[in-house]
Coordinates of C-alpha atoms in Angstrom, one line a residue:
X1 CA -7.2 -12.9 -28.3
X2 CA -7.2 -12.3 -24.5
X3 CA -5.3 -9.2 -23.5
X4 CA -2.7 -9.5 -20.8
X5 CA -2.8 -7.8 -17.4
X6 CA 0.2 -5.7 -18.5
X7 CA -2.0 -4.4 -21.4
X8 CA -5.2 -4.0 -19.4
X9 CA -3.8 -2.2 -16.3
X10 CA -3.3 1.5 -16.6
X11 CA -0.6 3.1 -14.4
X12 CA -0.9 6.9 -13.7
X13 CA 1.1 9.3 -11.6
X14 CA -1.8 11.0 -9.8
X15 CA 0.1 13.6 -7.8
X16 CA 2.3 11.7 -5.2
X17 CA 0.2 8.5 -5.7
X18 CA 0.9 5.7 -8.2
X19 CA -2.5 4.8 -9.4
X20 CA -3.3 1.5 -11.1
X21 CA -6.7 1.0 -12.7
X22 CA -8.0 -2.3 -14.0
X23 CA -11.5 -2.0 -15.6
X24 CA -13.5 -5.3 -15.4
X25 CA -17.1 -5.9 -16.4
X26 CA -18.8 -6.0 -13.0
X27 CA -22.0 -4.3 -12.1
X28 CA -21.2 -0.8 -10.7
X29 CA -18.7 -2.1 -8.1
X30 CA -15.2 -0.8 -7.5
X31 CA -12.7 -2.6 -5.2
X32 CA -9.8 -0.6 -3.7
X33 CA -6.4 -1.8 -2.4
X34 CA -3.5 0.3 -1.5
X35 CA -0.5 1.0 0.8
X36 CA 2.1 3.5 1.9
X37 CA 5.5 3.1 3.3
X38 CA 6.0 4.0 7.0
X39 CA 9.5 2.7 7.9
X40 CA 9.0 1.9 11.6
X41 CA 12.1 1.4 13.7
X42 CA 11.7 -2.4 14.1
X43 CA 14.4 -2.9 16.7
X44 CA 12.9 -0.2 18.9
X45 CA 9.5 -1.9 18.8
X46 CA 7.7 0.7 16.8
X47 CA 5.6 -2.0 15.1
X48 CA 3.4 -2.0 18.1
X49 CA 3.2 1.8 18.1
X50 CA 2.3 1.6 14.4
X51 CA -0.4 -1.0 15.1
X52 CA -2.0 1.3 17.7
X53 CA -1.8 4.3 15.4
X54 CA -3.5 2.3 12.6
X55 CA -6.3 1.3 15.1
X56 CA -7.0 5.1 15.4
X57 CA -7.6 5.7 11.7
X58 CA -11.3 4.6 11.6
X59 CA -12.1 6.4 14.9
X60 CA -12.8 9.8 13.5
X61 CA -11.0 12.6 11.7
X62 CA -10.3 16.2 12.5
X63 CA -13.5 17.1 10.5
X64 CA -15.9 14.4 11.8
X65 CA -16.2 11.9 14.6
X66 CA -16.3 8.2 14.2
X67 CA -20.1 8.1 14.1
X68 CA -20.4 10.6 11.2
X69 CA -17.6 8.8 9.4
X70 CA -19.4 5.4 9.8
X71 CA -22.7 6.9 8.7
X72 CA -21.2 8.5 5.5
X73 CA -19.8 5.1 4.5
X74 CA -22.9 3.0 5.5
X75 CA -25.3 5.4 3.7
X76 CA -23.3 4.6 0.5
X77 CA -23.0 0.9 1.2
X78 CA -19.2 1.4 1.2
X79 CA -16.5 0.3 3.6
X80 CA -12.8 1.1 4.3
X81 CA -10.3 -0.7 6.5
X82 CA -6.7 -0.3 7.5
X83 CA -4.0 -2.7 8.6
X84 CA -0.4 -2.5 9.8
X85 CA 1.8 -4.7 7.6
X86 CA 5.5 -4.5 8.6
X87 CA 7.1 -1.5 7.1
X88 CA 3.8 -0.5 5.4
X89 CA 0.3 0.5 6.2
X90 CA -2.3 -1.1 3.9
X91 CA -5.9 -0.1 3.2
X92 CA -8.8 -1.7 1.5
X93 CA -12.3 -0.7 0.4
X94 CA -15.3 -1.4 -1.7
X95 CA -18.0 0.9 -3.1
X96 CA -20.3 1.6 -5.9
X97 CA -18.8 3.5 -8.9
X98 CA -21.0 6.5 -8.3
X99 CA -19.7 6.9 -4.8
X100 CA -16.0 6.8 -5.7
X101 CA -15.9 10.6 -5.6
X102 CA -17.2 10.5 -2.0
X103 CA -15.1 7.6 -0.6
X104 CA -11.7 8.6 -2.0
X105 CA -11.7 11.9 -0.1
X106 CA -12.8 10.0 3.1
X107 CA -9.9 7.6 2.6
X108 CA -7.4 10.4 2.3
X109 CA -9.0 12.2 5.3
X110 CA -8.6 9.1 7.5
X111 CA -5.0 8.5 6.5
X112 CA -4.0 12.2 6.8
X113 CA -6.1 13.7 9.6
X114 CA -7.0 11.2 12.3
X115 CA -9.0 12.7 15.2
X116 CA -6.8 11.3 18.0
X117 CA -9.7 11.6 20.5
X118 CA -8.5 10.6 24.0
X119 CA -11.5 8.4 24.7
X120 CA -11.2 6.6 21.3
X121 CA -7.5 6.1 22.0
X122 CA -8.3 4.2 25.2
X123 CA -10.8 2.1 23.3
X124 CA -8.2 1.4 20.6
X125 CA -5.7 0.4 23.3
X126 CA -8.2 -2.0 24.8
X127 CA -8.8 -3.5 21.4
X128 CA -5.1 -4.1 20.8
X129 CA -4.8 -5.4 24.3
X130 CA -7.5 -8.0 23.8
X131 CA -5.8 -9.2 20.6
X132 CA -2.5 -9.6 22.5
X133 CA -4.2 -11.4 25.4
X134 CA -5.8 -13.8 22.9
X135 CA -2.3 -14.7 21.6
X136 CA -1.4 -15.9 25.1
X137 CA -3.8 -18.8 24.7
X138 CA -3.1 -19.6 21.0
X139 CA -0.6 -22.5 20.8
X140 CA 0.2 -21.9 17.1
X141 CA 0.8 -18.2 17.6
X142 CA 3.0 -18.8 20.7
X143 CA 5.0 -21.3 18.7
X144 CA 5.5 -18.9 15.8
X145 CA 6.6 -16.1 18.1
X146 CA 9.2 -18.4 19.8
X147 CA 10.5 -19.7 16.4
X148 CA 10.9 -16.1 15.1
X149 CA 13.0 -15.3 18.1
X150 CA 15.3 -18.2 17.3
X151 CA 15.7 -17.3 13.7
X152 CA 15.9 -13.5 13.5
X153 CA 17.4 -10.5 15.3
X154 CA 15.0 -8.0 16.9
X155 CA 15.5 -5.6 14.1
X156 CA 14.2 -8.0 11.5
X157 CA 10.6 -7.5 10.3
X158 CA 9.9 -11.2 10.9
X159 CA 10.9 -11.1 14.6
X160 CA 8.0 -11.1 16.9
X161 CA 8.0 -10.1 20.6
X162 CA 6.3 -12.1 23.4
X163 CA 2.7 -11.0 24.0
X164 CA 3.6 -10.4 27.7
X165 CA 6.2 -7.9 26.7
X166 CA 4.0 -6.2 24.2
X167 CA 1.2 -5.9 26.8
X168 CA 3.6 -4.2 29.1
X169 CA 4.7 -1.8 26.4
X170 CA 1.1 -1.2 25.3
X171 CA 0.2 0.0 28.8
X172 CA 2.8 2.7 28.7
X173 CA 2.1 4.1 25.2
X174 CA 0.5 7.5 25.2
X175 CA -1.8 9.4 22.8
X176 CA 1.1 11.9 22.3
X177 CA 3.4 9.1 21.2
X178 CA 0.8 7.9 18.7
X179 CA 0.3 11.4 17.4
X180 CA 4.1 11.9 17.0
X181 CA 4.4 8.5 15.2
X182 CA 1.7 9.5 12.8
X183 CA 3.4 12.9 12.1
X184 CA 6.8 11.3 11.5
X185 CA 5.8 8.1 9.6
X186 CA 2.6 8.8 7.6
X187 CA 3.0 10.6 4.3
X188 CA 2.9 10.0 0.5
X189 CA 5.9 7.7 0.6
X190 CA 5.6 4.9 -2.0
X191 CA 1.9 5.6 -2.0
X192 CA 0.1 3.0 -4.1
X193 CA -3.6 2.8 -5.0
X194 CA -5.2 0.0 -7.0
X195 CA -8.7 0.2 -8.3
X196 CA -10.4 -2.8 -9.9
X197 CA -14.0 -3.0 -11.2
X198 CA -16.4 -0.7 -13.0
X199 CA -14.1 2.2 -13.2
X200 CA -12.1 4.0 -15.9
X201 CA -8.6 5.6 -15.5
X202 CA -9.7 9.0 -16.8
X203 CA -12.5 9.1 -14.2
X204 CA -10.4 8.0 -11.3
X205 CA -7.2 10.0 -11.9
X206 CA -8.6 13.5 -11.0
X207 CA -10.3 12.2 -7.9
X208 CA -7.1 10.5 -6.6
X209 CA -5.0 13.5 -7.5
X210 CA -7.3 15.9 -5.6
X211 CA -7.4 13.7 -2.5
X212 CA -3.6 13.3 -2.2
X213 CA -2.0 16.1 -4.3
X214 CA -0.7 18.2 -1.3
X215 CA 0.3 15.3 1.0
X216 CA 4.0 15.5 1.5
X217 CA 6.4 12.6 2.1
X218 CA 7.7 11.9 5.6
X219 CA 11.3 11.9 6.4
X220 CA 11.6 8.4 8.1
X221 CA 14.2 6.1 6.6
X222 CA 14.6 2.3 6.5
X223 CA 15.6 0.9 9.9
X224 CA 15.5 -2.9 9.8
X225 CA 17.7 -6.0 9.4
X226 CA 17.4 -7.8 6.1
X227 CA 19.3 -11.0 7.1
X228 CA 18.3 -13.8 9.5
X229 CA 20.5 -14.5 12.4
X230 CA 19.6 -18.0 13.6
X231 CA 20.7 -19.4 16.9
X232 CA 22.0 -23.0 17.1
X233 CA 19.0 -25.4 16.5
X234 CA 17.4 -26.7 19.6
X235 CA 14.0 -27.5 21.1
X236 CA 11.8 -24.9 22.9
X237 CA 8.8 -25.8 25.1
X238 CA 6.0 -23.2 25.5
X239 CA 3.5 -24.1 28.2
X240 CA 0.0 -23.1 27.4
X241 CA -2.6 -24.3 30.0
X242 CA -5.5 -26.6 29.0
X243 CA -4.1 -27.4 25.5
X244 CA -3.6 -31.2 25.4
X245 CA -3.0 -31.3 21.7
X246 CA 0.4 -29.8 20.9
X247 CA 1.3 -27.4 18.1
X248 CA 4.8 -28.3 16.9
X249 CA 6.6 -25.9 14.7
X250 CA 9.9 -26.8 13.0
X251 CA 11.9 -24.3 11.0
X252 CA 15.1 -22.9 9.9
X253 CA 16.2 -19.6 8.1
X254 CA 16.5 -19.5 4.4
X255 CA 19.0 -17.1 2.9
X256 CA 16.8 -16.2 -0.1
X257 CA 14.7 -13.3 -1.3
X258 CA 11.6 -13.4 -3.4
X259 CA 13.2 -12.1 -6.6
X260 CA 16.0 -14.7 -6.6
X261 CA 15.7 -17.3 -9.5
X262 CA 15.8 -20.1 -6.9
X263 CA 12.6 -18.9 -5.2
X264 CA 10.0 -20.3 -7.5
X265 CA 11.6 -23.8 -7.8
X266 CA 12.0 -23.9 -4.0
X267 CA 8.4 -22.8 -3.5
X268 CA 7.2 -25.5 -5.8
X269 CA 9.3 -28.1 -4.0
X270 CA 8.0 -27.0 -0.6
X271 CA 4.5 -27.2 -1.9
X272 CA 5.1 -30.8 -3.0
X273 CA 6.4 -31.6 0.4
X274 CA 3.6 -30.1 2.5
X275 CA 1.4 -27.6 0.6
X276 CA -1.9 -29.4 0.5
X277 CA -3.8 -32.6 1.4
X278 CA -2.1 -34.6 -1.3
X279 CA 1.4 -33.5 -0.3
X280 CA 4.2 -35.8 0.8
X281 CA 3.9 -35.1 4.6
X282 CA 0.1 -35.5 4.6
X283 CA 0.3 -38.7 2.6
X284 CA 2.9 -40.3 5.0
X285 CA 2.8 -38.8 8.5
X286 CA -1.0 -38.4 8.6
X287 CA -2.5 -40.9 6.1
X288 CA -0.1 -43.8 6.3
X289 CA 1.1 -43.5 9.9
X290 CA -1.9 -41.9 11.5
X291 CA 0.2 -39.6 13.7
X292 CA -1.6 -36.3 13.2
X293 CA -4.7 -34.7 11.9
X294 CA -2.8 -32.0 10.1
X295 CA 0.7 -31.2 8.9
X296 CA 2.0 -28.8 6.3
X297 CA 5.2 -27.1 5.1
X298 CA 5.7 -23.6 3.7
X299 CA 8.2 -20.8 3.0
X300 CA 7.4 -17.9 5.3
X301 CA 8.4 -14.3 5.6
X302 CA 10.5 -14.1 2.4
X303 CA 10.2 -10.8 0.6
X304 CA 12.1 -8.8 -2.0
X305 CA 13.7 -6.9 0.9
X306 CA 14.6 -9.5 3.5
X307 CA 15.2 -13.2 4.1
X308 CA 12.6 -15.6 5.6
X309 CA 12.4 -19.2 6.7
X310 CA 11.2 -22.7 5.9
X311 CA 8.7 -24.2 8.4
X312 CA 6.7 -27.3 9.1
X313 CA 3.6 -27.2 11.4
X314 CA 2.2 -30.4 12.8
X315 CA -0.4 -31.0 15.5
X316 CA 0.4 -34.0 17.7
X317 CA -1.0 -35.6 20.8
X318 CA 1.0 -35.9 24.0
X319 CA 1.7 -39.6 23.6
X320 CA 2.7 -39.3 19.9
X321 CA 4.9 -36.2 20.2
X322 CA 8.3 -37.9 19.8
X323 CA 7.1 -40.4 17.2
X324 CA 5.5 -37.6 15.2
X325 CA 8.5 -35.4 15.3
X326 CA 10.8 -38.3 14.3
X327 CA 8.5 -39.3 11.4
X328 CA 8.3 -35.7 10.1
X329 CA 12.1 -35.3 10.2
X330 CA 12.5 -38.7 8.4
X331 CA 10.2 -37.6 5.6
X332 CA 12.0 -34.3 5.2
X333 CA 15.4 -35.9 5.0
X334 CA 14.0 -38.4 2.5
X335 CA 12.6 -35.6 0.4
X336 CA 15.9 -33.7 0.4
X337 CA 17.8 -36.9 -0.5
X338 CA 15.5 -38.3 -3.2
X339 CA 13.8 -35.2 -4.6
X340 CA 10.6 -35.0 -6.4
X341 CA 9.2 -37.2 -9.2
X342 CA 8.1 -35.9 -12.6
X343 CA 4.6 -37.1 -11.9
X344 CA 4.1 -35.1 -8.7
X345 CA 5.8 -32.1 -10.2
X346 CA 3.4 -32.0 -13.1
X347 CA 0.4 -32.5 -10.8
X348 CA 1.5 -29.7 -8.4
X349 CA 2.3 -27.3 -11.2
X350 CA -1.2 -27.7 -12.5
X351 CA -2.6 -27.2 -9.1
X352 CA -0.6 -24.1 -8.3
X353 CA -1.4 -22.4 -11.6
X354 CA -5.1 -23.3 -11.1
X355 CA -5.2 -21.9 -7.6
X356 CA -3.6 -18.7 -8.8
X357 CA -6.1 -18.3 -11.6
X358 CA -9.0 -19.0 -9.2
X359 CA -7.6 -16.3 -6.9
X360 CA -8.0 -13.8 -9.7
X361 CA -11.6 -14.6 -10.3
X362 CA -12.9 -11.8 -8.1
X363 CA -12.2 -8.0 -8.0
X364 CA -10.9 -8.4 -4.5
X365 CA -8.5 -11.2 -5.5
X366 CA -7.3 -9.2 -8.5
X367 CA -6.7 -6.0 -6.6
X368 CA -4.8 -7.8 -3.8
X369 CA -2.6 -9.7 -6.3
X370 CA -1.9 -6.4 -8.1
X371 CA -1.0 -4.6 -4.9
X372 CA 1.3 -7.4 -3.7
X373 CA 3.3 -7.5 -6.9
X374 CA 3.5 -3.7 -7.3
X375 CA 4.8 -3.5 -3.8
X376 CA 7.4 -6.1 -4.7
X377 CA 8.5 -4.1 -7.7
X378 CA 7.3 -6.8 -10.1
X379 CA 4.5 -4.7 -11.6
X380 CA 1.1 -5.7 -13.0
X381 CA 2.6 -7.8 -15.7
X382 CA 3.8 -10.4 -13.1
X383 CA 0.2 -11.7 -13.0
X384 CA 0.9 -12.8 -16.6
X385 CA 4.4 -14.1 -15.9
X386 CA 3.9 -16.0 -12.7
X387 CA 1.9 -19.0 -14.2
X388 CA 4.6 -19.2 -16.9
X389 CA 7.3 -19.3 -14.3
X390 CA 5.5 -22.1 -12.5
X391 CA 5.0 -24.1 -15.7
X392 CA 8.7 -23.6 -16.7
X393 CA 10.1 -25.1 -13.5
X394 CA 11.9 -28.4 -14.1
X395 CA 12.5 -31.4 -11.8
X396 CA 16.2 -30.6 -11.8
X397 CA 15.6 -27.0 -10.7
X398 CA 13.3 -28.1 -7.9
X399 CA 15.7 -30.8 -6.6
X400 CA 18.7 -28.6 -6.7
X401 CA 16.9 -25.8 -4.9
X402 CA 15.6 -28.2 -2.2
X403 CA 19.1 -29.6 -1.6
X404 CA 20.6 -26.2 -1.6
X405 CA 18.2 -24.5 0.9
X406 CA 16.5 -27.2 3.0
X407 CA 18.5 -28.7 5.8
X408 CA 16.7 -31.0 8.3
X409 CA 19.7 -30.9 10.7
X410 CA 19.3 -27.1 11.0
X411 CA 15.6 -27.3 12.1
X412 CA 14.6 -25.7 15.3
X413 CA 11.6 -27.3 17.1
X414 CA 9.1 -25.5 19.1
X415 CA 6.4 -27.4 21.1
X416 CA 3.4 -25.3 22.4
X417 CA 0.7 -26.7 24.6
X418 CA 0.2 -28.3 28.0
X419 CA 3.8 -29.5 28.3
X420 CA 5.0 -29.3 31.9
X421 CA 8.3 -31.2 31.8
X422 CA 11.2 -31.5 29.4
X423 CA 10.6 -34.0 26.6
X424 CA 13.1 -35.6 24.3

């Protein structure tokens, strides 16, 4: 009999770190995923400051410069990376089992003791600047930014600032501000480490404990808005030069969090509407009417801590913009009014559970899924429960959730591309 993930994953309190170890029969390889809570002041724009601080983590430590750090990892065929993710900083890695005792101290060193070299700081600033400048030319990104500003207050984690404003702010940030942010927001707060692969809990625990044992928690507190605050629905035009194909994003806020019983039925319903190439919107707006090359619908930004939104993204040509928007809205309204059929529900439930199982076929997929659900507070056992939740969803539950949460009349529309004049 196959053991469940709840039975196979060992949870250990290794000093201030919650360590989760899942041994799997792979040859010598260990995959690492983890995160810590930073609590940036979202309304004050500290997410950009956090992003720049994270960009400094792999640019040397107090004990060694970036070149020695890179050499130590490369000599062992290992890698570590860091990312700013809302109110958390996440990290990932991969190494051979015999190098775990070398890589874990390096991970702790990078998180705890960045070098903050002035020259490296300017390089990190240029790197973040290039990413923001690239956003100016990306129609889909510009549309998402504009939609977020219509749906959320500036203190909400899903709110995104204009790249122009972020570039101005980036130019004023100093190394001293980055150092102060690290001192105030980096610590062993909700520190999680997941190890998957050729590793045993009894071997990993003392290494993790030694790396993080004396790392204190920081004193930052939660400072964000959990609820959406949508403006009245309207149409926003974002002009992006030399982009004849238009990215159209339609969306509205959804007053729902990930742990709510309605989430899974609504997620299944949204997937039936626009989750893949055989979904309703693709079958009608693209295949039958030939109005677009791509269209999809999804729930975005919903977490256990804050609300998110429903969105539809469709690519349209200039001459089919109005027709494409009208056809999309018609199909969404029809979907809400008529609901799903038993046949498409059964098909999509099989597809969703299959995709989930496929995602767990690698150590990377396993470690990522474990981290996500541990962060949510669901625990490792949710990897066992999730497919069961999907299979248990009924047609009535899906249709009731769709009618309760999806409202075509509340959809905002953002059009991004080479649009010079008002279009209706």
